[in-house]
Coordinates of C-alpha atoms in Angstrom, one line a residue:
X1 CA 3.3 14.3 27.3
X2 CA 3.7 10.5 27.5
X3 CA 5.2 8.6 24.9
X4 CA 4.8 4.7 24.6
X5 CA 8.6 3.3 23.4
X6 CA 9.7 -0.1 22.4
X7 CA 13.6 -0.6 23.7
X8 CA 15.8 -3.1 21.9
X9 CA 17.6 -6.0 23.1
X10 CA 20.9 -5.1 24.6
X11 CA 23.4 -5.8 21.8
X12 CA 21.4 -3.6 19.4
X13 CA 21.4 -1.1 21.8
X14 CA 25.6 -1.2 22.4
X15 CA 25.3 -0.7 18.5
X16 CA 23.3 2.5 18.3
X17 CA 25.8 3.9 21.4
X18 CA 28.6 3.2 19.5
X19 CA 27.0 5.2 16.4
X20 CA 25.7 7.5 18.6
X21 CA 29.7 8.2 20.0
X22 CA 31.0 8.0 16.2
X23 CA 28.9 10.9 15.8
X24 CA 29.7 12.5 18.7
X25 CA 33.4 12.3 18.5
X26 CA 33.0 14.0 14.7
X27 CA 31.8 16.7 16.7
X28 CA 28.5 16.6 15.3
X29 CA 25.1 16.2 17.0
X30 CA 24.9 13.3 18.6
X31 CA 22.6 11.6 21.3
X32 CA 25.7 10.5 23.1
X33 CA 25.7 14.2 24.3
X34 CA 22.0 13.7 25.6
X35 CA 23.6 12.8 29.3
X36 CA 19.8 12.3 31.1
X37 CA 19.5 9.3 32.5
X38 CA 16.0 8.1 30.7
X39 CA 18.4 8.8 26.9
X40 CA 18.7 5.3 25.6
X41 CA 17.9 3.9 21.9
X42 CA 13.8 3.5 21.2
X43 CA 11.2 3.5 19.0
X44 CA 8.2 5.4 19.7
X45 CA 5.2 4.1 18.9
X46 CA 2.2 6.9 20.0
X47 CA 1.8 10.0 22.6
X48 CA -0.6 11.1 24.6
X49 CA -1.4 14.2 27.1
X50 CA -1.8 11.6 29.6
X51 CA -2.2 7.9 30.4
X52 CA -4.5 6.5 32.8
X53 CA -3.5 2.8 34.9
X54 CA -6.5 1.4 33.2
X55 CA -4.8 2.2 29.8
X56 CA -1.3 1.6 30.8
X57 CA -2.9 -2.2 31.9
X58 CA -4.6 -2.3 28.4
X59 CA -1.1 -1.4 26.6
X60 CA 0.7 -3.8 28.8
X61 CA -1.5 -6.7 27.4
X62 CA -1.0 -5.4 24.3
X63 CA 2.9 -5.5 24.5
X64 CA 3.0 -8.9 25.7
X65 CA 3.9 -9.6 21.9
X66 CA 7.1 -8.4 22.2
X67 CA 9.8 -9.8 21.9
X68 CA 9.7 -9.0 18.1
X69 CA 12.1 -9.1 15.1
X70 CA 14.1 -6.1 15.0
X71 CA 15.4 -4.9 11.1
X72 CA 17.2 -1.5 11.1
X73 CA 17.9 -0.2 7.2
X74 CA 20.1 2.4 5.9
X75 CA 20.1 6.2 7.7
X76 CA 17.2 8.4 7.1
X77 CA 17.5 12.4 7.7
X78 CA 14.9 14.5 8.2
X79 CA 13.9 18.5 8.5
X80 CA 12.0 20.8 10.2
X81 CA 12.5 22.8 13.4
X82 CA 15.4 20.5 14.2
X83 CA 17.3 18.8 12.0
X84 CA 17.6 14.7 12.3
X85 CA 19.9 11.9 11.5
X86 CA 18.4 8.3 12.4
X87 CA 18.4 4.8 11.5
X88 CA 15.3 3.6 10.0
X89 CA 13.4 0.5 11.1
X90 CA 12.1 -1.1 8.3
X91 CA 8.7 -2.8 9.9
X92 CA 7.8 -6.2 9.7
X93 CA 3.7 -6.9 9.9
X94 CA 4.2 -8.0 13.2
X95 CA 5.7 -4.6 14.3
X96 CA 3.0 -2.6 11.8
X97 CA 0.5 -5.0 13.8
X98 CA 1.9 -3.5 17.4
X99 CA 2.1 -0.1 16.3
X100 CA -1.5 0.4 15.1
X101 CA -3.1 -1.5 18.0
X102 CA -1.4 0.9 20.3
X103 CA -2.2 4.0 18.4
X104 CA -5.8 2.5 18.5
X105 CA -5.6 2.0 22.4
X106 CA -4.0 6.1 23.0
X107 CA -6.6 7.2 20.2
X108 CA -9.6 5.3 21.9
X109 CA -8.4 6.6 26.0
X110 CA -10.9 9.6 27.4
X111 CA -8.7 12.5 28.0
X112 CA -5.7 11.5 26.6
X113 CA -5.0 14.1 23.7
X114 CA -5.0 14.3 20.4
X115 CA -2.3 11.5 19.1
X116 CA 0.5 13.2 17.2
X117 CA -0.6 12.8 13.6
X118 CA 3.1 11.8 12.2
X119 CA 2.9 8.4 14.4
X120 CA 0.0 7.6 12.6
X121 CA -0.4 4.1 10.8
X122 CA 0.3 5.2 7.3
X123 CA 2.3 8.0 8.1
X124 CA 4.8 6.6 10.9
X125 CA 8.2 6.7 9.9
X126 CA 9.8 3.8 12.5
X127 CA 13.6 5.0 13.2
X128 CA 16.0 5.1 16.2
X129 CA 17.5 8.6 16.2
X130 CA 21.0 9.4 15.9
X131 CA 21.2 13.0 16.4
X132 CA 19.4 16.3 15.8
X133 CA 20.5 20.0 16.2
X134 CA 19.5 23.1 14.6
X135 CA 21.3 23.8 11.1
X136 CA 22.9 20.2 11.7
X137 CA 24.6 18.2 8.9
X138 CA 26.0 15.4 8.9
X139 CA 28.0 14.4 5.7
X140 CA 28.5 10.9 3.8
X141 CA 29.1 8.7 3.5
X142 CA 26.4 6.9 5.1
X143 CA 28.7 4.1 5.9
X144 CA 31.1 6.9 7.9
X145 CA 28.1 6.7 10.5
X146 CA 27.2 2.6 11.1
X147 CA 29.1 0.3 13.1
X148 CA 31.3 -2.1 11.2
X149 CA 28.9 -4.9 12.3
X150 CA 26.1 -3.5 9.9
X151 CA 26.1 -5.0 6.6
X152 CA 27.4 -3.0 3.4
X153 CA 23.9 -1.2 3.2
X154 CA 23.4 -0.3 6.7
X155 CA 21.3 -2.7 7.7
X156 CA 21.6 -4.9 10.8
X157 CA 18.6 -7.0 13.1
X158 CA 18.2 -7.7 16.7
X159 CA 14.9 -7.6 18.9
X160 CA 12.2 -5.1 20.1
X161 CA 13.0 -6.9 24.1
X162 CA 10.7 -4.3 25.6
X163 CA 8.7 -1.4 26.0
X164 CA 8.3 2.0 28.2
X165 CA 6.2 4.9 29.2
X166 CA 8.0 8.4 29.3
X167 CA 6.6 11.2 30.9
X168 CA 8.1 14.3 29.5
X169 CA 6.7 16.5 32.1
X170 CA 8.7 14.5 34.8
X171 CA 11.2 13.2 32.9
X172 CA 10.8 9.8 34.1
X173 CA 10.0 6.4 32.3
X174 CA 8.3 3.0 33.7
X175 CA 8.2 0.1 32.1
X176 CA 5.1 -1.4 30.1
X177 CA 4.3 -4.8 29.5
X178 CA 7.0 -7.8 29.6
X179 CA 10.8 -7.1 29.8
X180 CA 13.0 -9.6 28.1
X181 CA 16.1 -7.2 27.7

């Protein structure tokens, strides 16, 4: 599986770390305990089974919008096989732009797979995940969880700087598109 990620700029990224080791040092579930090398804060925009270099070139035009504004909101949880604590990304039309033309592009590729029907437009929910575990909790306050530079209600901005290809099957990611990290 290959999944099509915008990264942010480097200061928002320090910020989800240091979240992401305020969890961790709770002893909760944390991504700080994800030690792979590729584990670093992202959004992902779309999957696909595969991704030929014709598509990859297509989705590398298309990312040459980035950079774009980058608004994170308040923490979001969700549940199902795992449980998840992330910090949601409330989209812009620029970024709602970018995420349904490269759903389009995966969606219209021969052979790529079936898209994962929760990044859909209309159904995506943007976030940067925190953490996720099995029976995981992780109480409130919210504000226990967010860096001291995030406003009152959680929220804080930066910049989508630039965007990747992971391949799940190798573990490996490349980069798509223009890099202004």
């Amino acid at each position: 599986m290959h999944s099509i990620e915008l990264l942010p700029d480097a200061a928002t990224e320090r910020a989800v770390r240091r979240v992401w080791q305020a969890v961790g040092d709770a002893g909760l579930p944390s991504l700080a305990d994800h030690g792979h090398p590729t584990n670093r804060p992202h959004l992902t925009l779309a999957t696909a089974d595969t991704l030929p270099a014709a598509t990859r070139t297509v989705l590398a035009q298309a990312l040459t919008a980035l950079p774009l504004p980058l608004h994170l909101g308040g923490l979001l949880r969700f549940s199902g096989r795992f449980e998840v604590l992330a910090w949601a990304v409330r989209p812009d039309g620029a970024l709602l732009a970018l995420h349904e033309e490269v759903w389009r592009i995966v969606r219209e590729t021969p052979g790529a797979g079936r898209p994962h029907p929760l990044l859909a437009p209309g159904r995506w929910v943007p976030h940067i995940t925190l953490g996720r575990g099995r029976g995981a909790v992780w109480p409130g306050p919210d504000s226990r969880w967010l860096p001291p530079s995030a406003s009152a209600s959680g929220t804080a901005s930066g910049w989508w700087a630039a965007a990747r290809r992971y391949d799940s099957k190798s573990r490996t990611t490349a980069r798509i598109g223009p890099d202004r990290a």
